[in-house]
Amino acid sequence: MTDDTQSLGGMVVVDSIEGQWARVELPDGTTEDWALSTLPKGVQEGDVIQMTVVDGDLELEIDHLETKQRRQGAQARLDTLNQAAPDGEITL
């Protein structure tokens, strides 16, 4: 990285998508509604979006690996809960 390049970053998680809006969870746990058109093409609920700012330009990219790991972790926790349920599955 050169001296004139400043790189900042972070990530958000797409909580829900409704119409042309996506509700994203920010790193501090708060949520905001962002225009779907500002997010990477093909974004889905649950996707982790990596944000990188280089020289004042914001770049957004779906982090497929992090998204997959989070989904697998959530499924494992749900499977554990379902094993302990009296009939084998938690019903809501």
CSV table of C-alpha atoms in Angstrom, one decimal:
chain,number,residue,atom,x,y,z
A,1,MET,CA,0.0,0.0,0.0
A,2,THR,CA,1.4,3.4,-0.9
A,3,ASP,CA,1.4,6.4,1.4
A,4,ASP,CA,-1.4,8.1,-0.5
A,5,THR,CA,-3.7,5.0,-0.2
A,6,GLN,CA,-5.8,4.7,3.0
A,7,SER,CA,-7.7,1.5,3.4
A,8,LEU,CA,-10.5,1.1,5.9
A,9,GLY,CA,-13.0,-1.7,6.1
A,10,GLY,CA,-15.7,-3.5,8.0
A,11,MET,CA,-18.6,-5.8,7.3
A,12,VAL,CA,-22.4,-5.8,7.5
A,13,VAL,CA,-24.8,-8.7,7.4
A,14,VAL,CA,-28.0,-8.6,5.3
A,15,ASP,CA,-30.8,-9.2,7.7
A,16,SER,CA,-33.7,-9.0,5.4
A,17,ILE,CA,-34.7,-7.8,1.9
A,18,GLU,CA,-38.1,-6.2,1.2
A,19,GLY,CA,-38.8,-4.8,-2.3
A,20,GLN,CA,-36.0,-2.4,-3.2
A,21,TRP,CA,-34.6,-2.2,0.4
A,22,ALA,CA,-32.2,-4.3,2.4
A,23,ARG,CA,-32.0,-4.1,6.2
A,24,VAL,CA,-28.4,-4.6,7.2
A,25,GLU,CA,-26.9,-5.2,10.6
A,26,LEU,CA,-23.9,-3.0,11.3
A,27,PRO,CA,-20.9,-4.1,13.3
A,28,ASP,CA,-22.3,-2.4,16.5
A,29,GLY,CA,-25.5,-4.5,16.2
A,30,THR,CA,-27.7,-1.7,15.0
A,31,THR,CA,-29.6,-1.9,11.8
A,32,GLU,CA,-30.1,0.4,8.8
A,33,ASP,CA,-32.2,0.2,5.6
A,34,TRP,CA,-30.0,0.4,2.5
A,35,ALA,CA,-31.2,0.6,-1.1
A,36,LEU,CA,-30.8,-2.9,-2.6
A,37,SER,CA,-29.2,-1.3,-5.6
A,38,THR,CA,-26.2,-0.2,-3.5
A,39,LEU,CA,-25.4,-3.8,-2.6
A,40,PRO,CA,-23.6,-6.4,-4.7
A,41,LYS,CA,-25.7,-8.0,-7.4
A,42,GLY,CA,-27.3,-11.3,-6.3
A,43,VAL,CA,-27.1,-10.5,-2.6
A,44,GLN,CA,-29.4,-12.6,-0.3
A,45,GLU,CA,-30.6,-12.5,3.2
A,46,GLY,CA,-27.9,-13.7,5.6
A,47,ASP,CA,-25.0,-12.7,3.3
A,48,VAL,CA,-22.0,-11.1,4.8
A,49,ILE,CA,-20.8,-8.0,2.9
A,50,GLN,CA,-17.2,-6.9,3.2
A,51,MET,CA,-16.8,-3.1,2.9
A,52,THR,CA,-13.4,-1.7,1.9
A,53,VAL,CA,-12.6,2.0,1.4
A,54,VAL,CA,-9.6,2.8,-0.7
A,55,ASP,CA,-8.8,6.3,-1.6
A,56,GLY,CA,-12.3,7.4,-0.7
A,57,ASP,CA,-14.0,4.8,-2.9
A,58,LEU,CA,-16.3,2.3,-1.1
A,59,GLU,CA,-16.2,-1.3,-2.5
A,60,LEU,CA,-18.7,-3.9,-1.4
A,61,GLU,CA,-18.3,-7.6,-1.9
A,62,ILE,CA,-20.2,-10.7,-0.7
A,63,ASP,CA,-17.9,-12.7,1.5
A,64,HIS,CA,-19.1,-16.2,0.5
A,65,LEU,CA,-16.8,-18.1,2.8
A,66,GLU,CA,-17.9,-16.1,5.9
A,67,THR,CA,-21.5,-16.4,4.9
A,68,LYS,CA,-21.2,-20.2,4.5
A,69,GLN,CA,-19.4,-20.5,7.9
A,70,ARG,CA,-22.1,-18.5,9.6
A,71,ARG,CA,-24.9,-20.5,8.0
A,72,GLN,CA,-23.3,-23.8,9.0
A,73,GLY,CA,-22.8,-22.5,12.6
A,74,ALA,CA,-26.5,-21.5,12.8
A,75,GLN,CA,-27.6,-24.8,11.4
A,76,ALA,CA,-25.4,-26.7,13.9
A,77,ARG,CA,-26.9,-24.7,16.8
A,78,LEU,CA,-30.5,-25.4,15.5
A,79,ASP,CA,-29.7,-29.1,15.1
A,80,THR,CA,-28.4,-29.2,18.8
A,81,LEU,CA,-31.6,-27.6,20.0
A,82,ASN,CA,-33.8,-30.0,17.9
A,83,GLN,CA,-32.0,-33.0,19.5
A,84,ALA,CA,-33.0,-31.9,22.9
A,85,ALA,CA,-36.7,-31.3,22.0
A,86,PRO,CA,-39.1,-33.9,23.2
A,87,ASP,CA,-40.4,-34.9,19.8
A,88,GLY,CA,-37.0,-34.3,18.0
A,89,GLU,CA,-37.8,-30.9,16.6
A,90,ILE,CA,-38.5,-27.5,17.9
A,91,THR,CA,-41.8,-26.1,16.7
A,92,LEU,CA,-42.8,-22.5,16.9
